[in-house]
PDB file of C-alpha atoms in Angstrom:
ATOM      1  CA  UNK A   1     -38.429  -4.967 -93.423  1.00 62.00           C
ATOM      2  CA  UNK A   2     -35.085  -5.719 -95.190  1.00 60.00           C
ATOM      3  CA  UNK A   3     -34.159  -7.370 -91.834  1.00 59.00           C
ATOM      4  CA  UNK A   4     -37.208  -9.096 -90.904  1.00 58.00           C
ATOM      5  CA  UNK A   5     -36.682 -10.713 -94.676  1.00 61.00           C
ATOM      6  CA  UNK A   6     -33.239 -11.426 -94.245  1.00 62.00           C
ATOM      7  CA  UNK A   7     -33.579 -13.166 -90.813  1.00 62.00           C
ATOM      8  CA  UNK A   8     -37.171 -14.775 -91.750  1.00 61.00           C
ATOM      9  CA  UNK A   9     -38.218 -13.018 -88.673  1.00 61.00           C
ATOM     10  CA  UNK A  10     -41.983 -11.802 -87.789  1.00 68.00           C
ATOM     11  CA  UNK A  11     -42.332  -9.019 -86.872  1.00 70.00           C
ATOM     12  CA  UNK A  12     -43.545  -9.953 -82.843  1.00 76.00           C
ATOM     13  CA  UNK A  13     -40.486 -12.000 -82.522  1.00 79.00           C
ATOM     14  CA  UNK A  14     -38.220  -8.878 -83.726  1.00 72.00           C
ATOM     15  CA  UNK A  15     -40.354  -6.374 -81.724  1.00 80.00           C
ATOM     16  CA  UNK A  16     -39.483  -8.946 -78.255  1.00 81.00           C
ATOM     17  CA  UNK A  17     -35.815  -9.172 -79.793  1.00 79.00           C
ATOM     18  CA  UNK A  18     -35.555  -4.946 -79.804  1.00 83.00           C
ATOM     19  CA  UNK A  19     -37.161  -4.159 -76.150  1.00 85.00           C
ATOM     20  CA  UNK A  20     -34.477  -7.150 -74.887  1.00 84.00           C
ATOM     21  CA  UNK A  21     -31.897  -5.464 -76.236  1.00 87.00           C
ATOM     22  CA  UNK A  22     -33.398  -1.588 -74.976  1.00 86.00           C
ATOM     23  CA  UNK A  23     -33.607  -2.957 -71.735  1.00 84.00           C
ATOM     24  CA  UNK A  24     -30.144  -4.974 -71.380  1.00 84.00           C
ATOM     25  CA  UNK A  25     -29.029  -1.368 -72.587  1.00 85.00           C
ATOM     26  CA  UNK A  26     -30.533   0.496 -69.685  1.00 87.00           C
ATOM     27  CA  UNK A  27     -29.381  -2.380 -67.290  1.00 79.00           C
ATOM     28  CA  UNK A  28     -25.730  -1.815 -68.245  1.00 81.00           C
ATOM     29  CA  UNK A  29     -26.046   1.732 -67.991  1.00 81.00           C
ATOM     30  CA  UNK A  30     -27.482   2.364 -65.475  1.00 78.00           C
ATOM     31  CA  UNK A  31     -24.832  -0.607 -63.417  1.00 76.00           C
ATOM     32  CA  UNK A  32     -21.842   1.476 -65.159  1.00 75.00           C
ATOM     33  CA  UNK A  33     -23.197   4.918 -63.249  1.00 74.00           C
ATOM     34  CA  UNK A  34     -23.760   3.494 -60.226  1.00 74.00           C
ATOM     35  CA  UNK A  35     -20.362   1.836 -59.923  1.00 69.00           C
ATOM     36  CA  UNK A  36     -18.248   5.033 -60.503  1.00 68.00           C
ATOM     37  CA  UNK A  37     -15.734   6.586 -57.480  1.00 69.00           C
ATOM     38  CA  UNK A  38     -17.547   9.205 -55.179  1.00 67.00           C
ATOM     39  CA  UNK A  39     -15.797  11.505 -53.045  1.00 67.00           C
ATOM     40  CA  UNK A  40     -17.258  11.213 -49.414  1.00 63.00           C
ATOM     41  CA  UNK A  41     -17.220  14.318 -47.243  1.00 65.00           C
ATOM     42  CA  UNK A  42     -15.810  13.397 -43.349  1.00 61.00           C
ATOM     43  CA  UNK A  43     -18.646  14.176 -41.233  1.00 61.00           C
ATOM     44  CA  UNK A  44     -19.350  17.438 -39.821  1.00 62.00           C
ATOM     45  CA  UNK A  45     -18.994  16.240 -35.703  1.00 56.00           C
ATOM     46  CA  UNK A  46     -15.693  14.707 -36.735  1.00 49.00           C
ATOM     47  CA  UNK A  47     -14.289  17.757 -38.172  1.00 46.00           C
ATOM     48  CA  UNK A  48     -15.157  19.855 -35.334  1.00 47.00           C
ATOM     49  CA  UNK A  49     -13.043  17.050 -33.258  1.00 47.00           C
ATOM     50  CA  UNK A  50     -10.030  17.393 -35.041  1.00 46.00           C
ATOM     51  CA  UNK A  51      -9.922  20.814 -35.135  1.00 47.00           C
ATOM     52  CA  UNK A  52     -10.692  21.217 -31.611  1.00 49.00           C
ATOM     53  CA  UNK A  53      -7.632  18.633 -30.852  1.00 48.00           C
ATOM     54  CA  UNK A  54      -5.435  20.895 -32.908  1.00 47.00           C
ATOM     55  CA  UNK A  55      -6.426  24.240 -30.950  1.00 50.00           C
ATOM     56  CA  UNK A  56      -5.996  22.600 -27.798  1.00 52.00           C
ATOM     57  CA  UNK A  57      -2.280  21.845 -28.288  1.00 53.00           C
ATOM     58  CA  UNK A  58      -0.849  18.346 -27.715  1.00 54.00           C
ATOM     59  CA  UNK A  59      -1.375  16.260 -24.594  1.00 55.00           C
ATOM     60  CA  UNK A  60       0.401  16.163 -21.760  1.00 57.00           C
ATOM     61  CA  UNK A  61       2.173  12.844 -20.823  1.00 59.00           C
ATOM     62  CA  UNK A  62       1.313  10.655 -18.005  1.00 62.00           C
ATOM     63  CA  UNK A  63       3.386  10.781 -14.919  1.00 56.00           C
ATOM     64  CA  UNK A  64       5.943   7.683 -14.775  1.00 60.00           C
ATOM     65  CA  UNK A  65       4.417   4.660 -12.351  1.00 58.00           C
ATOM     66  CA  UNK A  66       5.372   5.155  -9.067  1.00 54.00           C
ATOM     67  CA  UNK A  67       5.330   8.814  -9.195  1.00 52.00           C
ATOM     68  CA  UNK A  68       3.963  10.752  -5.997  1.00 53.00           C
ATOM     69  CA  UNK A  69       2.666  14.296  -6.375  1.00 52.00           C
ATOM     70  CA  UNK A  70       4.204  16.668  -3.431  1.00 49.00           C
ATOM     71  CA  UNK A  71       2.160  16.391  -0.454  1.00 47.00           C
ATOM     72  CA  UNK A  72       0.127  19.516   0.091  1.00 46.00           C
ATOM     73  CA  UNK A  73      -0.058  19.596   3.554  1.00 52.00           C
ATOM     74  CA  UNK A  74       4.379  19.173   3.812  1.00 51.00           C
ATOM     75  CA  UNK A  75       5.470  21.928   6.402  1.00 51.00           C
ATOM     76  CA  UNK A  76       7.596  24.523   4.726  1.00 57.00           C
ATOM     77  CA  UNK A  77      10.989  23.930   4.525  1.00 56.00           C
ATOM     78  CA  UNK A  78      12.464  26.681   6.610  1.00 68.00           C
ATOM     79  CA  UNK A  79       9.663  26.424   9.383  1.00 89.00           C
ATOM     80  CA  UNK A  80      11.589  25.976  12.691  1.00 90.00           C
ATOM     81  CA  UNK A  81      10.825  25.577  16.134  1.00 93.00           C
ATOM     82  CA  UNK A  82      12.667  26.545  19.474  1.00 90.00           C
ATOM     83  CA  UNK A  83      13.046  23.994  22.198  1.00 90.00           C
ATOM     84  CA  UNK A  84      15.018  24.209  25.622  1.00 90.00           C
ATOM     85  CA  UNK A  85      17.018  20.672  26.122  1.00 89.00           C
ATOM     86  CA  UNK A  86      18.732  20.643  29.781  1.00 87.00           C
ATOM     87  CA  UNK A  87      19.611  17.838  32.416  1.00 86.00           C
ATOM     88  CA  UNK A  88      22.089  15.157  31.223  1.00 86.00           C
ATOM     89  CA  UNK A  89      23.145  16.339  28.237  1.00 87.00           C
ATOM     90  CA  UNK A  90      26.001  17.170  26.836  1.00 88.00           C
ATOM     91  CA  UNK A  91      25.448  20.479  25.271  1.00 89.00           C
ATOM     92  CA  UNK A  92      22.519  21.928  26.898  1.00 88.00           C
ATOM     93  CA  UNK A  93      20.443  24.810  26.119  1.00 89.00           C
ATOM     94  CA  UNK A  94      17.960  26.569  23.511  1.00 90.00           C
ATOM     95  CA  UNK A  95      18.242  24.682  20.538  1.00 92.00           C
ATOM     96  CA  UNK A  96      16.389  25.604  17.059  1.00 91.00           C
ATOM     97  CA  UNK A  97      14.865  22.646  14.950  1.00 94.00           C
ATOM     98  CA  UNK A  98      12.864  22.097  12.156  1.00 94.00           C
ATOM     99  CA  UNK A  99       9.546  22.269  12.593  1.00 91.00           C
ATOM    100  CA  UNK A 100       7.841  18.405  12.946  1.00 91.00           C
ATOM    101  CA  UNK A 101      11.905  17.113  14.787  1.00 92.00           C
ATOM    102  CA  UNK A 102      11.134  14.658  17.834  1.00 92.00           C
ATOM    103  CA  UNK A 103      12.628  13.956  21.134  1.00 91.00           C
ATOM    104  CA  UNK A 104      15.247  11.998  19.248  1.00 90.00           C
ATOM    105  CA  UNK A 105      16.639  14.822  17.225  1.00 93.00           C
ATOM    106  CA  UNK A 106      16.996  17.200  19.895  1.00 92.00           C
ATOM    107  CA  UNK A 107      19.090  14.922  21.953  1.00 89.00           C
ATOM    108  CA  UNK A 108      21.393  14.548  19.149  1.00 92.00           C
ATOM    109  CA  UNK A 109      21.590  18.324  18.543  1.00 93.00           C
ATOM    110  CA  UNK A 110      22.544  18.769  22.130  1.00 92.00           C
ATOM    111  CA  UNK A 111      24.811  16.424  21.976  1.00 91.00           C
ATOM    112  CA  UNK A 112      23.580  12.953  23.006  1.00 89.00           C
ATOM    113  CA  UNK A 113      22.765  12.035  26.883  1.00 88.00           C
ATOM    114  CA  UNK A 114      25.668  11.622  28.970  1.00 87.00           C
ATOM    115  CA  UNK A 115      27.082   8.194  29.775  1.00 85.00           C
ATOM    116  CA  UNK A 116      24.904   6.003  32.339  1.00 83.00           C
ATOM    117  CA  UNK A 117      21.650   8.219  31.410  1.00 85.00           C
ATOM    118  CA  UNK A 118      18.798   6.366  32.497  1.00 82.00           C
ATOM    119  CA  UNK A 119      15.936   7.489  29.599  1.00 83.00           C
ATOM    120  CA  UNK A 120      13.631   5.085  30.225  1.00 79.00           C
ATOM    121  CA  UNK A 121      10.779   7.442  30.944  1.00 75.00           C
ATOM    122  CA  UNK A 122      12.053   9.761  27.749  1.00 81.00           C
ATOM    123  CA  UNK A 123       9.533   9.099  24.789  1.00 87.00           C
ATOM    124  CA  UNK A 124      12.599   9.910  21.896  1.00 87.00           C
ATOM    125  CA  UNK A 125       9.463   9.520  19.396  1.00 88.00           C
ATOM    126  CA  UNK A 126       7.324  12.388  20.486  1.00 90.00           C
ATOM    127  CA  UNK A 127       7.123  15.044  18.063  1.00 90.00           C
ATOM    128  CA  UNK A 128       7.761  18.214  19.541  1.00 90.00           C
ATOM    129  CA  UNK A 129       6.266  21.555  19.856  1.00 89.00           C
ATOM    130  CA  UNK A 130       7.450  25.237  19.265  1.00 88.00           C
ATOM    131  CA  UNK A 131       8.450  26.349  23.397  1.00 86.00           C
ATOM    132  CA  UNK A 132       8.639  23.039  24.511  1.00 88.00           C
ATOM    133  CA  UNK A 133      11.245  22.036  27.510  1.00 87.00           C
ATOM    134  CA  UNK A 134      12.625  19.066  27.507  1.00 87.00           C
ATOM    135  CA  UNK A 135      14.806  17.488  30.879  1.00 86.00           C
ATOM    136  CA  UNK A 136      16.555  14.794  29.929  1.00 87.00           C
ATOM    137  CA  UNK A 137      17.122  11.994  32.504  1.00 77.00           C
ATOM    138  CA  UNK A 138      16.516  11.426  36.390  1.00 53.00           C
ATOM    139  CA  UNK A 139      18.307  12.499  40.245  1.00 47.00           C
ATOM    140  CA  UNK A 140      18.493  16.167  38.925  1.00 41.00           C
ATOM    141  CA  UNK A 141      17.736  18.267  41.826  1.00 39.00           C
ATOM    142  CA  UNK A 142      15.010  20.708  41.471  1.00 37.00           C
ATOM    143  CA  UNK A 143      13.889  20.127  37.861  1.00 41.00           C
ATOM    144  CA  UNK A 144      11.264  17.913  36.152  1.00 42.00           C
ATOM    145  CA  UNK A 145      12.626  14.456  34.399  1.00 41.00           C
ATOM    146  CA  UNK A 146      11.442  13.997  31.043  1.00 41.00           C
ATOM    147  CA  UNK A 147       8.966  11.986  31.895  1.00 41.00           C
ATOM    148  CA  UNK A 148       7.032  14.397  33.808  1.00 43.00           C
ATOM    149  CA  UNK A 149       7.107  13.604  37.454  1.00 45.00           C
ATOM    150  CA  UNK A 150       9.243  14.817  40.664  1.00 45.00           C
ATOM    151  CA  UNK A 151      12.599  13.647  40.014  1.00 45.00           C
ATOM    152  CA  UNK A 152      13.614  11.476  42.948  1.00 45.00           C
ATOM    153  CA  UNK A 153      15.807  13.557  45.350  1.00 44.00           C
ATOM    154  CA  UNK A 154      14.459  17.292  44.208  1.00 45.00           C
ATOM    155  CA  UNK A 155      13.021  19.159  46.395  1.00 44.00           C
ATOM    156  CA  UNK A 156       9.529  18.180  45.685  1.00 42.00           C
ATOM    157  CA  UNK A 157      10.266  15.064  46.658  1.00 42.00           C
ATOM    158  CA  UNK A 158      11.270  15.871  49.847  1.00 44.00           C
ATOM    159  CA  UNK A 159       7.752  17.336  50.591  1.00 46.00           C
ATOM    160  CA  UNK A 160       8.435  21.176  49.038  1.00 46.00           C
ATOM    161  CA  UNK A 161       5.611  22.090  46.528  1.00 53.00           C
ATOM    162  CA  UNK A 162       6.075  20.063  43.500  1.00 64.00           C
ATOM    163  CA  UNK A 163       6.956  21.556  40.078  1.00 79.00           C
ATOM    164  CA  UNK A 164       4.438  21.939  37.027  1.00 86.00           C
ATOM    165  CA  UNK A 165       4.558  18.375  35.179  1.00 87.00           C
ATOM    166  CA  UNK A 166       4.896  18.350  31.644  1.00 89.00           C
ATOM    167  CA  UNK A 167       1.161  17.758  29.445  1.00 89.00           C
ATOM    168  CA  UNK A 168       2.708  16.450  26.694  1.00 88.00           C
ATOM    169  CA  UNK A 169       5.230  13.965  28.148  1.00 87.00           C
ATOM    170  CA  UNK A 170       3.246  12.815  31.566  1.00 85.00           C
ATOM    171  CA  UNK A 171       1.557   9.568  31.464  1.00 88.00           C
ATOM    172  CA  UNK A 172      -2.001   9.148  32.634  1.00 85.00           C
ATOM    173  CA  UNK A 173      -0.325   7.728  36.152  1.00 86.00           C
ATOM    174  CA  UNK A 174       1.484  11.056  36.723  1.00 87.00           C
ATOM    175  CA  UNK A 175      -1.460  13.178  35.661  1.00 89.00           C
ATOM    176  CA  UNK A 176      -3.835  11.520  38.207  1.00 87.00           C
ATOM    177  CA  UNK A 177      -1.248  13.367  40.664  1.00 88.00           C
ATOM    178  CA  UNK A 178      -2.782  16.386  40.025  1.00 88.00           C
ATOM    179  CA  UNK A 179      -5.469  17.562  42.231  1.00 85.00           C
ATOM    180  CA  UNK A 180      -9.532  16.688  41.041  1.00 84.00           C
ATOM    181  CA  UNK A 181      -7.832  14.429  37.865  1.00 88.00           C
ATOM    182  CA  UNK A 182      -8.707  10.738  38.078  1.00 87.00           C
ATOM    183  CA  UNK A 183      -8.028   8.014  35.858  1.00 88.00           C
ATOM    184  CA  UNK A 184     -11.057   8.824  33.582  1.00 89.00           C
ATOM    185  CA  UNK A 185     -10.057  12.791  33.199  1.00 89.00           C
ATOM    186  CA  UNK A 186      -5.855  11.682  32.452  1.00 88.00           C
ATOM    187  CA  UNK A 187      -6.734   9.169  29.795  1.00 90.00           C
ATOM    188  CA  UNK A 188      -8.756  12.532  28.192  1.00 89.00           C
ATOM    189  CA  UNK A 189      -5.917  14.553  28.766  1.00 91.00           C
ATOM    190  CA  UNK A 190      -4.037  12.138  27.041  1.00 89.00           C
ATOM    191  CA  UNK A 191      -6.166  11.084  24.152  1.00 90.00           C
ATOM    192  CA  UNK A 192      -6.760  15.252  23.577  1.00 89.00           C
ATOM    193  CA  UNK A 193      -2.548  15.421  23.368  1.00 89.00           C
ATOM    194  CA  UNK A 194      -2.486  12.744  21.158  1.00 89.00           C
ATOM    195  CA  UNK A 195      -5.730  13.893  18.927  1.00 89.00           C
ATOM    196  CA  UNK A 196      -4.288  17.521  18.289  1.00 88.00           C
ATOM    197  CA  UNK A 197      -0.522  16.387  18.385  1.00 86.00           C
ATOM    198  CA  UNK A 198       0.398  18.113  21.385  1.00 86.00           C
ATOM    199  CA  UNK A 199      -0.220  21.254  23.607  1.00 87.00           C
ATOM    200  CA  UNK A 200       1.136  24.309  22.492  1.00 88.00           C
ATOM    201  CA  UNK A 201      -0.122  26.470  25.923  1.00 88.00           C
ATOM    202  CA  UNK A 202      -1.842  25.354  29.040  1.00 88.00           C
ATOM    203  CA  UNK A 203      -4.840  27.448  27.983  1.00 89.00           C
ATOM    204  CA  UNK A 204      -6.041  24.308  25.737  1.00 89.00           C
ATOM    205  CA  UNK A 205      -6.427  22.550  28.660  1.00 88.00           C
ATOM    206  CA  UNK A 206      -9.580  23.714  28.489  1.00 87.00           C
ATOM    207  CA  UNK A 207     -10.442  22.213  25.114  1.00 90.00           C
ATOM    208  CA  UNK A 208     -10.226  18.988  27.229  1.00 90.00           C
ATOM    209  CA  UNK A 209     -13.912  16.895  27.484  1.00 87.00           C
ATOM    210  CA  UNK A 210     -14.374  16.963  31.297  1.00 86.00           C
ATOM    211  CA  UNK A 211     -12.393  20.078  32.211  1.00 88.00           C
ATOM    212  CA  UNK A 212     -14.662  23.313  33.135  1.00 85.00           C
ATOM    213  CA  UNK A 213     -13.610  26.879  34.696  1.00 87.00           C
ATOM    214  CA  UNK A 214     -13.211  25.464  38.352  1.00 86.00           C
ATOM    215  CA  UNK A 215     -11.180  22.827  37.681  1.00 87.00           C
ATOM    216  CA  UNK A 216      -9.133  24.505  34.950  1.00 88.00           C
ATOM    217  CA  UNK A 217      -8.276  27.653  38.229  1.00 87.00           C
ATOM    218  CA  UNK A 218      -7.018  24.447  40.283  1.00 87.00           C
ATOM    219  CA  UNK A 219      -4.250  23.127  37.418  1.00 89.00           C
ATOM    220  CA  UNK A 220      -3.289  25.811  35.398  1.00 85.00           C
ATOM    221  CA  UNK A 221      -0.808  26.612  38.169  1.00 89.00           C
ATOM    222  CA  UNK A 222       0.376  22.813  38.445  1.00 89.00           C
ATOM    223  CA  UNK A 223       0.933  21.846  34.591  1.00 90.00           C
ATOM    224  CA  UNK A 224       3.201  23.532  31.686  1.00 89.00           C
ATOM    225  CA  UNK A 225       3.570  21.983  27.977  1.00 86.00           C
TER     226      UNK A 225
END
């Protein structure tokens, strides 16, 4: 009353004037509560993340670029083989290699071929195989030149019975020599040498597409490795 008199107010206008000022009272209170700091819990699926990355250890760093992994499939290093190296060398005899060497190798470990040494039928890039026998050039009487063949001047070229010739070094021209083997049956031969990477026995001859019992009974006397 004593305000209403003092402000000349009625009493609707100071009833509007008191629910203003309620209501601007909430509004501020209510904006004052909600503006306060929270504290905000990380969520649970982080949390097991972290702590899973902490168990686990740190990570292992990346290979450099350009690094290779060793090849799984690399021969042992002290796998050897045993080869027999004759004819025009200079050191000539049973000679122990590692395992995967080619005709190359051996001829340096015997000592290179002698002076003059025709090796033009000598594949030096043949890899070689564990019992293998390799004659090295031509015009040695009574053995097998390296490429397989009579060597002009032997005996078996005079008309005696002619030596085994080599599987793995004979061309398909020198195995269509050999009795019942055409041109067909020697390019098999040879694709078969060069599929498996050599022949370790004549027995595998048999593995050969177009070689049965018969024919096997007619060559296994004729060929060697």
């Amino acid at each position: 009353m004593w305000f209403r008199l003092r402000c000349g107010l009625e009493r609707r206008t100071l009833a509007a004037l008191v629910v203003v000022l309620v209501v601007a009272a909430l509004f501020a209170a209510q904006h004052f509560w909600s503006g306060r700091p929270q504290s905000v819990a990380a969520p649970e699926v982080v949390a097991h993340g972290v702590a899973g990355t902490a168990q686990e250890g740190p990570a292992e760093p990346d290979p450099p670029p350009g690094a290779t992994e060793p090849a799984a499939t690399a021969p042992a290093p002290d796998a050897r083989i045993v080869v027999d190296v004759s004819g025009k060398v200079r050191r000539p005899g049973v000679l122990r290699l590692p395992a995967g060497a080619r005709v190359e190798e051996a001829l340096a470990a015997a000592g290179g071929a002698e002076r003059g040494t025709d090796l033009t039928g000598l594949n030096r890039a043949r890899v070689l195989t564990d019992g293998e026998h390799v004659v090295v050039g031509v015009g040695v009487p009574g053995t097998v030149s390296a490429a397989g063949g009579p060597a002009p001047g032997s005996p078996a070229a005079a008309g005696a019975p002619a030596a085994p010739i080599s599987l793995n070094s004979s061309t398909a021209e020198q195995l269509e020599t050999l009795p019942g083997v055409g041109p067909v049956l020697a390019q098999h031969i040879v694709d078969h040498r060069t599929r498996v990477g050599g022949f370790r026995s004549v027995d595998e001859l048999r593995e050969v597409n177009g070689i049965g019992d018969r024919r096997f009974a007619d060559l296994r006397n004729r060929v060697r490795p």
